[in-house]
């Protein structure tokens, strides 16, 4: 090898070694973490959790959801209309449809985007589809935003003669145009089988926040709000015989194309 | 659209003349000759509503148009893409829709030195630490936009240095910089005895690094499960993620006569990502391959062990994009319809032990036998691999056994016979036994065992007319049950081909015994190829090289046009 060639090679090797020196020292133990406290929520964030009874990883997703709910839905936060509202949308191909005793409703198929691989979620209809590693931090970001409308009396839902009536009053603090109002019904404490991460099946798994029906159209109801002018809404929906009304809640949320969900609220269905 | 039209008009001005070479200077000076090559590809679908979904557009598709100029000293090119209304396989991929110049480059070449600016496709060794490539059928283009220097000026040495930002659809990740270097040494160039004995022996080493920075607020990764303080209060934690992640590759490749041997090892520094539940474990990959071939017989055996070798430019990404590296699947890529119904996808993060054998034998009377065996298992670890395990955030990961294996992921035994009976008649027959762990690969579905039989015949009716027919059967007790497939194709040289096929799910246990059919006419004229068809295709996975994309069920008219110049 000539002297010139060996010099070129040496320079190249040295340059490569220099680049490879750029590496971080890998922290050990607690140095890998920095404590953080999410700021107090200032509104109620909607989490659409895409899930399925045949999804083996979904129980881990449910565990994350439960942590988020427990952290945000404290009595103090709920008093001021802040927290998180979770809707578990069981998506096609990951369980059985309701007509076969499952939890997949036809409306849920229309709500969930295609190509979902559960467990995934969409937060406040602003985040895009997220894997569970982003749920906690994204919820914190959205919950800290002050809302431009509130529900001063929450959501009132009553059941009488196999009919559910949902009422709410919306109080906007700014003009809001081209908004869509959604009213959904969810049910908690449903015992259905669930595939688990270890490959087994739990026949007595308890499913919460399960989407049951959209009272408004899938695309919502078009609404416009004038600053400081309250609006009241009332909706009716027939009870499905497969439901346990005592475990049901009505969820209301209002969104715009530019802001996503502005604020959400819910209330239990009370038999009259 | 105006830009797209301009590009197409420019290309159209060149097209009629076919492949072009023209002088920009002295006609007797070949150094000044510039050749122009390019292509146009159009894929279209007029979708009809089906049970799974509808589309708001009347026409879906994509257009790719690229042109390249080539000269002794300079190469340059660009590719325009129009993907604003993509085909169903890409329709719901966030960020896929868009149009513009997806690729451009300019390369200066002089005496063994090459300098490229623009979008770079490159592979180091087998790609275990770096491989950037384009695969349109999968919607993958992970090219690096930046610069590359290649030096072949030193006899027996090949050096590459590159750096830039990686493409994901219409975004170039400015949060992440990727750098890499590769050096290969052809030992026989410096040891004459090796050359005299016909030995080709290469040593190679590669290095890649990604530098991923993130804004604390928007990109922070917070532990989903909080830590519990001694006083019982819950505390969320942000992960302190490493900004730089290095990967190294070492390989040797030996070839003499009929024998070829490759050994390659790759190592990756701790790289907490969504793929590995944000653990600080190290990644490794070992690839061994030995091939023997001579006239009439060939044999290849391969083994691969990989663990936590998902190396991406975006740590939170979990789809098939943003990979910096590539792990070969060691599973045969089938082209027969039913044989490719359950394709294997490489398990980057959990890792795998994979073995493959390929054997081919030529017998008398133009008979060829091909045998392929693939066997892939997971890595033996403490506990089961969980794709979603939030308790692992920030941990070292679980202990694994190097030689121990975990659950079966994939197994494939296929034997194929190719027989040329006469000048006008040939047939192929194949038997395949496959085991596919749908739970491990797709998330649910158990293990599917299939027996598949294929028979294909080709009859040359005349100098111009050829008839080809296939019949396939897949038998299984799992998933959607048995399938039957038939195809008939008539080729009229040199211009026309007409085909019809049907895939029938006759064994569906749910009673939904659907037919998935396709009719198409293909015409070829000079550099043009046009296909028109109508069909109903089932949902499934389209895989290439162990990377798979879900394709939804579709029905409608199709068009495909290709022009090369």
Coordinates of N, CA, C and O in Angstrom, one line a residue, chain A residues 1-2 4-6 8-9 12-13 15-38 54-65 67-68 71-72 92-94 109 113-120 128-129 131-138 140-141 144 195-199, chain B residues 52-53 55 92 94 113 149 151 153-155 157 159 161 179 181 183 190 207 209 217-227 234-246 248 269-270 273-274 277-280 282 315-319 384-390 392-396 439 442-445 539 550 552:
Chain A
X1 N 0.9 -1.2 0.0 CA 0.0 0.0 0.0 C 0.9 1.2 0.0 O 1.9 1.3 0.7
X2 N 0.5 2.2 -0.8 CA 1.4 3.4 -0.9 C 1.2 4.3 0.3 O 0.2 4.1 1.1
X4 N 0.5 7.4 0.4 CA -0.7 8.3 0.1 C -2.0 7.5 0.5 O -2.9 8.0 1.2
X5 N -2.1 6.3 0.0 CA -3.3 5.5 0.2 C -3.5 5.3 1.7 O -4.6 5.3 2.2
X6 N -2.4 4.9 2.4 CA -2.5 4.6 3.8 C -2.9 5.9 4.6 O -3.7 5.8 5.6
X8 N -4.9 8.3 3.4 CA -6.3 8.5 3.2 C -7.1 7.6 4.1 O -8.1 7.9 4.7
X9 N -6.7 6.3 4.1 CA -7.4 5.3 4.9 C -7.4 5.7 6.4 O -8.4 5.6 7.1
X12 N -9.9 8.5 7.0 CA -11.3 8.0 7.0 C -11.6 7.2 8.3 O -12.7 7.4 8.8
X13 N -10.7 6.4 8.7 CA -10.9 5.7 10.0 C -11.1 6.6 11.1 O -11.9 6.5 12.0
X15 N -12.1 9.7 11.1 CA -13.3 10.5 11.0 C -14.5 9.6 11.5 O -15.4 10.0 12.2
X16 N -14.4 8.3 11.1 CA -15.5 7.4 11.5 C -15.5 7.3 13.0 O -16.6 7.3 13.7
X17 N -14.3 7.1 13.6 CA -14.2 7.0 15.0 C -14.7 8.2 15.8 O -15.4 8.1 16.8
X18 N -14.4 9.4 15.2 CA -14.9 10.6 15.8 C -16.4 10.6 15.9 O -17.0 11.0 16.9
X19 N -17.1 10.2 14.8 CA -18.5 10.2 14.8 C -19.1 9.3 15.8 O -20.0 9.5 16.5
X20 N -18.4 8.1 15.9 CA -18.9 7.1 16.8 C -18.7 7.5 18.3 O -19.3 6.9 19.2
X21 N -17.9 8.5 18.5 CA -17.7 9.0 19.9 C -19.0 9.7 20.4 O -19.1 9.9 21.6
X22 N -19.9 10.1 19.5 CA -21.0 10.9 19.9 C -22.1 9.9 20.4 O -22.9 9.4 19.7
X23 N -22.0 9.5 21.6 CA -23.0 8.7 22.2 C -23.3 9.1 23.6 O -22.5 9.7 24.3
X24 N -24.5 8.9 24.0 CA -24.9 9.3 25.4 C -24.5 8.2 26.3 O -24.5 7.0 26.0
X25 N -24.1 8.7 27.5 CA -23.9 7.7 28.6 C -25.3 7.2 29.0 O -26.2 8.0 29.3
X26 N -25.5 5.9 29.0 CA -26.8 5.3 29.3 C -27.0 5.5 30.8 O -26.3 4.9 31.6
X27 N -28.1 6.2 31.2 CA -28.3 6.3 32.7 C -28.8 5.0 33.3 O -29.3 4.1 32.6
X28 N -28.6 4.9 34.5 CA -29.0 3.6 35.2 C -30.0 3.9 36.2 O -30.1 5.1 36.8
X29 N -30.8 3.0 36.5 CA -31.8 3.1 37.6 C -32.7 4.3 37.6 O -33.2 4.6 36.5
X30 N -32.8 5.0 38.7 CA -33.7 6.2 38.7 C -33.3 7.3 37.9 O -34.1 8.2 37.6
X31 N -32.0 7.3 37.4 CA -31.6 8.4 36.5 C -32.3 8.4 35.2 O -32.2 9.3 34.4
X32 N -33.0 7.3 34.9 CA -33.7 7.2 33.6 C -35.1 8.0 33.7 O -35.8 8.1 32.7
X33 N -35.4 8.4 34.9 CA -36.8 9.0 35.1 C -36.6 10.4 35.6 O -35.7 10.7 36.4
X34 N -37.5 11.3 35.2 CA -37.6 12.6 35.8 C -39.1 12.8 36.3 O -40.0 12.6 35.5
X35 N -39.3 13.1 37.6 CA -40.6 13.2 38.1 C -41.3 14.3 37.4 O -40.7 15.4 37.1
X36 N -42.6 14.1 37.1 CA -43.4 15.1 36.5 C -44.8 15.1 37.0 O -45.3 14.0 37.3
X37 N -45.4 16.2 37.2 CA -46.8 16.2 37.7 C -47.6 16.9 36.6 O -47.4 18.1 36.4
X38 N -48.5 16.2 36.0 CA -49.3 16.9 35.0 C -50.1 18.0 35.6 O -50.5 17.9 36.8
X54 N -61.0 -9.7 21.3 CA -60.0 -10.6 20.8 C -58.6 -10.0 20.8 O -57.7 -10.6 20.3
X55 N -58.5 -8.8 21.3 CA -57.2 -8.1 21.3 C -56.4 -8.4 22.5 O -56.8 -8.0 23.6
X56 N -55.3 -9.2 22.4 CA -54.6 -9.7 23.6 C -53.9 -8.6 24.3 O -53.6 -8.7 25.5
X57 N -53.5 -7.5 23.6 CA -52.8 -6.5 24.3 C -53.7 -5.4 24.9 O -53.3 -4.5 25.6
X58 N -55.0 -5.5 24.6 CA -55.9 -4.5 25.1 C -56.1 -4.4 26.6 O -56.2 -3.3 27.1
X59 N -56.0 -5.5 27.3 CA -56.0 -5.4 28.8 C -54.9 -4.4 29.3 O -55.2 -3.7 30.3
X60 N -53.8 -4.5 28.7 CA -52.7 -3.5 29.1 C -53.1 -2.1 28.8 O -52.8 -1.2 29.5
X61 N -53.8 -1.9 27.7 CA -54.3 -0.6 27.3 C -55.4 -0.1 28.3 O -55.4 1.0 28.8
X62 N -56.3 -1.1 28.7 CA -57.3 -0.7 29.7 C -56.6 -0.3 31.0 O -57.1 0.6 31.7
X63 N -55.5 -0.9 31.4 CA -54.8 -0.6 32.6 C -54.3 0.9 32.6 O -54.4 1.6 33.6
X64 N -53.8 1.3 31.4 CA -53.4 2.7 31.3 C -54.5 3.6 31.4 O -54.5 4.6 32.0
X65 N -55.6 3.2 30.8 CA -56.8 4.1 30.8 C -57.3 4.2 32.3 O -57.7 5.3 32.7
X67 N -55.5 4.1 34.9 CA -54.6 5.0 35.6 C -55.0 6.5 35.3 O -55.0 7.3 36.2
X68 N -55.2 6.7 34.1 CA -55.5 8.1 33.6 C -56.8 8.6 34.3 O -56.9 9.7 34.8
X71 N -56.4 9.3 38.0 CA -55.6 10.5 38.2 C -56.4 11.7 38.0 O -56.3 12.7 38.8
X72 N -57.2 11.8 37.0 CA -57.9 13.0 36.6 C -59.3 13.1 37.2 O -59.7 14.2 37.5
X92 N -64.3 -3.5 14.4 CA -64.5 -4.8 13.6 C -63.2 -5.6 13.6 O -62.1 -5.1 13.6
X93 N -63.5 -6.9 13.4 CA -62.4 -7.9 13.3 C -61.7 -8.2 14.6 O -60.8 -9.0 14.6
X94 N -62.0 -7.5 15.7 CA -61.4 -7.7 16.9 C -62.4 -8.2 18.0 O -62.1 -8.0 19.2
X109 N -68.4 0.9 14.1 CA -67.6 0.6 12.9 C -67.4 1.9 12.1 O -66.4 2.0 11.4
X113 N -61.7 5.0 12.6 CA -61.0 5.0 11.3 C -60.6 3.6 11.0 O -60.4 2.8 11.8
X114 N -60.4 3.4 9.7 CA -59.9 2.1 9.2 C -58.4 1.9 9.6 O -57.7 2.9 9.8
X115 N -58.0 0.7 9.6 CA -56.5 0.5 9.8 C -56.1 0.5 11.3 O -54.9 0.6 11.6
X116 N -57.1 0.5 12.2 CA -56.7 0.6 13.6 C -56.1 -0.8 14.0 O -56.6 -1.8 13.7
X117 N -55.1 -0.7 14.8 CA -54.5 -1.9 15.4 C -54.6 -1.7 16.9 O -53.7 -1.0 17.5
X118 N -55.6 -2.2 17.6 CA -55.7 -1.9 19.0 C -54.6 -2.5 19.9 O -54.0 -3.5 19.5
X119 N -54.3 -2.0 21.0 CA -55.0 -0.8 21.6 C -54.5 0.5 21.1 O -53.3 0.7 21.2
X120 N -55.3 1.3 20.6 CA -55.0 2.6 20.1 C -56.1 3.6 20.6 O -57.2 3.1 21.0
X128 N -54.9 12.6 16.5 CA -54.5 11.5 15.6 C -54.6 10.2 16.4 O -54.9 10.1 17.5
X129 N -54.3 9.1 15.7 CA -54.4 7.8 16.3 C -53.1 7.5 17.1 O -52.0 7.6 16.5
X131 N -50.7 5.3 19.9 CA -50.4 4.1 20.7 C -50.4 4.5 22.2 O -50.3 5.7 22.5
X132 N -50.5 3.5 23.0 CA -50.7 3.8 24.4 C -49.6 4.5 25.1 O -49.7 5.1 26.2
X133 N -48.4 4.5 24.4 CA -47.2 5.2 25.0 C -47.4 6.7 25.0 O -46.7 7.4 25.8
X134 N -48.4 7.2 24.3 CA -48.6 8.6 24.2 C -49.8 9.1 24.9 O -50.1 10.3 25.0
X135 N -50.6 8.1 25.4 CA -51.9 8.5 26.0 C -51.8 9.4 27.2 O -52.5 10.4 27.3
X136 N -50.9 9.1 28.1 CA -50.8 9.8 29.3 C -50.3 11.2 29.1 O -50.9 12.2 29.6
X137 N -49.2 11.4 28.3 CA -48.6 12.7 28.1 C -49.6 13.5 27.2 O -49.7 14.7 27.5
X138 N -50.2 12.9 26.2 CA -51.1 13.7 25.4 C -52.3 14.2 26.1 O -52.8 15.3 26.0
X140 N -52.4 14.9 29.2 CA -52.0 16.0 30.1 C -52.0 17.3 29.3 O -52.3 18.4 29.8
X141 N -51.5 17.3 28.1 CA -51.4 18.5 27.2 C -52.8 19.0 27.0 O -53.0 20.2 27.1
X144 N -54.9 20.6 30.0 CA -54.5 21.8 30.6 C -55.1 23.0 29.9 O -54.9 24.2 30.3
X195 N -59.6 -11.8 25.6 CA -58.3 -12.4 25.4 C -57.2 -11.6 26.2 O -57.2 -10.4 26.2
X196 N -56.3 -12.4 26.8 CA -55.3 -11.8 27.7 C -53.9 -11.9 27.0 O -53.7 -12.7 26.1
X197 N -53.0 -11.1 27.5 CA -51.6 -11.1 26.9 C -51.0 -12.5 27.0 O -50.1 -12.8 26.1
X198 N -51.3 -13.3 28.0 CA -50.6 -14.6 28.1 C -51.3 -15.6 27.2 O -50.9 -16.8 27.2
X199 N -52.2 -15.2 26.4 CA -52.9 -16.2 25.4 C -54.2 -16.8 26.0 O -54.9 -17.5 25.2
Chain B
X52 N -67.1 -3.6 3.8 CA -66.1 -3.1 4.8 C -66.1 -1.5 4.8 O -66.0 -0.9 5.9
X53 N -66.2 -0.9 3.6 CA -66.2 0.6 3.7 C -66.5 1.2 2.3 O -66.6 0.5 1.3
X55 N -65.7 5.0 -0.1 CA -64.7 6.0 -0.2 C -65.4 7.2 -0.8 O -66.3 7.1 -1.6
X92 N -55.8 5.0 4.7 CA -55.9 5.4 6.1 C -54.6 5.6 6.7 O -54.5 5.8 8.0
X94 N -51.9 7.8 8.0 CA -51.8 9.2 8.3 C -50.5 9.7 7.6 O -49.4 9.2 7.8
X113 N -14.3 8.5 -7.0 CA -15.0 9.3 -6.0 C -16.4 9.6 -6.5 O -16.5 10.0 -7.6
X149 N -20.8 10.3 0.4 CA -19.5 10.2 -0.3 C -19.1 8.8 -0.4 O -19.2 8.0 0.6
X151 N -16.1 6.2 -1.9 CA -14.7 6.2 -2.4 C -14.3 4.8 -2.7 O -14.3 3.9 -1.9
X153 N -11.5 4.6 -4.8 CA -10.3 4.9 -5.5 C -9.1 4.1 -5.0 O -8.1 4.0 -5.7
X154 N -9.3 3.5 -3.8 CA -8.2 2.7 -3.3 C -8.4 1.2 -3.6 O -9.5 0.7 -3.3
X155 N -7.5 0.6 -4.3 CA -7.7 -0.8 -4.7 C -8.0 -1.7 -3.6 O -7.3 -1.7 -2.6
X157 N -10.6 -1.4 -1.5 CA -11.3 -0.8 -0.4 C -12.5 0.0 -1.0 O -12.4 0.6 -2.0
X159 N -15.4 2.6 0.5 CA -15.8 3.4 1.7 C -17.0 4.3 1.4 O -17.1 4.9 0.3
X161 N -19.7 7.2 3.2 CA -20.0 8.1 4.4 C -21.3 8.8 4.0 O -21.4 9.3 2.9
X179 N -26.6 9.4 10.6 CA -25.2 9.4 10.0 C -24.8 7.9 9.9 O -25.1 7.1 10.7
X181 N -21.4 5.2 8.2 CA -20.2 4.9 7.5 C -20.0 3.4 7.3 O -20.4 2.6 8.1
X183 N -17.2 0.5 5.5 CA -15.9 0.2 4.9 C -15.8 -1.3 4.6 O -16.1 -2.1 5.4
X190 N -5.1 -7.8 -1.9 CA -3.8 -7.5 -1.3 C -3.1 -8.8 -0.9 O -2.0 -8.7 -0.4
X207 N -21.1 1.4 10.6 CA -21.6 2.2 11.8 C -22.7 3.1 11.4 O -22.7 3.7 10.3
X209 N -25.7 6.0 13.3 CA -26.1 6.6 14.5 C -27.3 7.5 14.1 O -27.4 8.1 13.1
X217 N -42.2 19.0 25.9 CA -43.6 18.9 26.1 C -44.4 18.0 25.1 O -45.1 17.1 25.5
X218 N -44.1 18.3 23.8 CA -44.9 17.6 22.8 C -44.6 16.1 22.7 O -45.4 15.3 22.3
X219 N -43.3 15.8 22.8 CA -42.8 14.5 22.5 C -42.4 13.7 23.7 O -41.9 12.6 23.6
X220 N -42.7 14.2 24.9 CA -42.2 13.5 26.1 C -42.9 12.1 26.2 O -44.1 12.0 25.9
X221 N -42.2 11.2 26.8 CA -42.8 9.9 27.1 C -43.0 9.8 28.6 O -42.0 9.8 29.3
X222 N -44.2 9.7 29.0 CA -44.5 9.7 30.4 C -44.9 8.2 30.7 O -45.6 7.5 30.0
X223 N -44.4 7.7 31.8 CA -44.7 6.4 32.2 C -46.2 6.3 32.4 O -46.8 7.0 33.2
X224 N -46.9 5.3 31.6 CA -48.3 5.2 31.8 C -48.8 4.8 33.2 O -49.8 5.2 33.6
X225 N -47.9 4.0 33.8 CA -48.3 3.6 35.2 C -47.4 4.3 36.1 O -46.2 4.2 36.1
X226 N -48.0 5.1 37.0 CA -47.2 6.0 37.8 C -46.5 5.1 38.9 O -46.9 4.0 39.3
X227 N -45.4 5.7 39.4 CA -44.7 5.1 40.6 C -45.5 5.5 41.8 O -46.0 6.6 41.9
X234 N -49.3 9.0 44.0 CA -48.8 8.5 42.7 C -48.0 9.6 42.1 O -48.3 10.8 42.1
X235 N -46.9 9.2 41.4 CA -46.0 10.1 40.8 C -45.8 9.7 39.3 O -45.2 8.6 39.1
X236 N -46.2 10.5 38.4 CA -45.8 10.1 37.0 C -44.4 10.5 36.7 O -43.8 11.4 37.4
X237 N -43.8 9.8 35.8 CA -42.3 10.0 35.5 C -42.2 10.2 34.0 O -42.8 9.5 33.2
X238 N -41.4 11.2 33.6 CA -40.9 11.3 32.2 C -39.7 10.5 32.1 O -38.8 10.4 32.9
X239 N -39.6 9.9 30.9 CA -38.4 9.1 30.6 C -37.3 10.0 30.1 O -37.5 10.9 29.3
X240 N -36.0 9.8 30.6 CA -34.9 10.6 30.1 C -34.3 9.7 28.9 O -33.6 8.8 29.2
X241 N -34.7 10.1 27.7 CA -34.3 9.2 26.6 C -33.0 9.6 26.0 O -32.6 10.8 25.9
X242 N -32.2 8.6 25.5 CA -30.9 8.9 25.0 C -31.1 9.6 23.6 O -31.9 9.3 22.8
X243 N -30.3 10.7 23.4 CA -30.4 11.4 22.2 C -29.7 10.7 21.0 O -30.1 10.9 19.9
X244 N -28.6 10.0 21.3 CA -27.9 9.3 20.3 C -28.0 7.8 20.5 O -27.8 7.3 21.6
X245 N -28.2 7.1 19.4 CA -28.2 5.6 19.5 C -27.4 5.1 18.3 O -27.7 5.3 17.1
X246 N -26.3 4.4 18.7 CA -25.3 3.9 17.7 C -25.6 2.5 17.4 O -26.2 1.7 18.2
X248 N -23.7 -0.9 15.1 CA -22.5 -1.4 14.5 C -22.7 -2.7 13.8 O -23.5 -3.5 14.2
X269 N -26.9 0.0 20.4 CA -27.0 0.5 21.8 C -28.4 0.6 22.3 O -29.4 0.6 21.5
X270 N -28.6 0.8 23.6 CA -29.9 0.9 24.2 C -30.8 2.0 23.5 O -30.3 3.1 23.3
X273 N -37.9 2.6 22.7 CA -38.9 3.0 21.7 C -40.2 2.3 22.0 O -40.3 1.4 22.9
X274 N -41.2 2.7 21.3 CA -42.5 2.1 21.5 C -42.5 0.6 21.1 O -43.2 -0.2 21.7
X277 N -41.3 -1.4 24.3 CA -41.8 -0.9 25.6 C -40.9 0.1 26.3 O -40.9 0.1 27.5
X278 N -40.1 0.8 25.6 CA -39.2 1.9 26.1 C -38.3 1.3 27.1 O -38.0 1.9 28.2
X279 N -37.7 0.1 26.8 CA -36.7 -0.5 27.7 C -35.3 -0.1 27.2 O -35.1 0.3 26.0
X280 N -34.3 -0.1 28.1 CA -33.0 0.2 27.8 C -32.2 -1.0 27.5 O -31.0 -1.2 27.9
X282 N -30.2 -3.7 24.9 CA -29.3 -3.6 23.7 C -29.8 -4.6 22.6 O -30.3 -5.7 22.9
X315 N -39.0 7.3 17.5 CA -39.1 6.2 18.5 C -40.5 5.9 18.9 O -40.8 4.8 19.3
X316 N -41.5 6.7 18.6 CA -42.9 6.4 18.9 C -43.6 5.7 17.7 O -44.8 5.3 17.9
X317 N -42.9 5.5 16.6 CA -43.6 4.9 15.5 C -43.7 3.4 15.6 O -42.8 2.7 16.1
X318 N -44.9 2.8 15.2 CA -45.0 1.4 15.3 C -45.5 0.7 14.0 O -45.8 -0.5 14.0
X319 N -45.7 1.6 13.0 CA -46.2 0.9 11.7 C -44.9 0.5 10.9 O -43.9 0.3 11.5
X384 N -43.5 -14.1 29.0 CA -43.9 -14.1 27.6 C -43.6 -12.6 27.1 O -43.8 -11.7 27.8
X385 N -43.3 -12.5 25.8 CA -43.2 -11.2 25.2 C -44.5 -10.6 25.1 O -45.5 -11.2 24.7
X386 N -44.6 -9.3 25.6 CA -45.8 -8.6 25.5 C -45.6 -7.3 24.7 O -44.7 -6.5 25.0
X387 N -46.4 -7.2 23.6 CA -46.2 -6.1 22.7 C -46.5 -4.8 23.5 O -45.9 -3.7 23.2
X388 N -47.4 -4.9 24.4 CA -47.8 -3.7 25.2 C -47.6 -4.0 26.6 O -48.4 -4.8 27.2
X389 N -46.5 -3.5 27.2 CA -46.2 -3.8 28.6 C -45.7 -2.5 29.3 O -44.5 -2.2 29.2
X390 N -46.6 -1.8 29.8 CA -46.2 -0.5 30.3 C -45.4 -0.5 31.6 O -44.8 0.5 32.0
X392 N -42.7 -1.9 31.8 CA -41.3 -2.1 31.5 C -40.7 -0.8 31.1 O -39.5 -0.7 30.9
X393 N -41.4 0.3 31.1 CA -40.8 1.6 30.7 C -39.6 1.9 31.6 O -39.7 2.0 32.8
X394 N -38.5 2.2 30.9 CA -37.3 2.6 31.6 C -36.5 1.4 32.2 O -35.4 1.7 32.8
X395 N -37.0 0.2 32.1 CA -36.3 -0.9 32.7 C -35.2 -1.4 31.7 O -35.1 -0.9 30.6
X396 N -34.5 -2.4 32.1 CA -33.4 -3.0 31.2 C -34.0 -4.0 30.3 O -33.3 -4.5 29.4
X439 N -51.5 -15.1 16.2 CA -51.5 -14.3 17.4 C -50.2 -13.5 17.5 O -50.2 -12.3 17.8
X442 N -50.0 -11.1 14.1 CA -51.0 -10.1 13.8 C -51.7 -9.6 15.1 O -52.4 -8.6 15.0
X443 N -51.6 -10.3 16.2 CA -52.2 -9.9 17.4 C -53.3 -10.8 17.9 O -53.6 -10.8 19.1
X444 N -53.9 -11.6 17.0 CA -54.9 -12.5 17.5 C -55.1 -13.5 16.4 O -54.7 -13.3 15.2
X445 N -55.8 -14.7 16.8 CA -56.1 -15.6 15.7 C -55.6 -17.0 15.9 O -55.9 -17.9 15.1
X539 N -59.4 -9.0 1.7 CA -58.5 -8.3 2.5 C -57.3 -9.3 2.8 O -57.5 -10.5 2.8
X550 N -51.3 -4.1 5.5 CA -52.6 -4.6 5.4 C -53.3 -4.0 4.2 O -53.2 -2.8 4.0
X552 N -57.1 -3.7 2.5 CA -58.5 -4.0 2.7 C -59.2 -4.6 1.5 O -58.7 -4.6 0.4

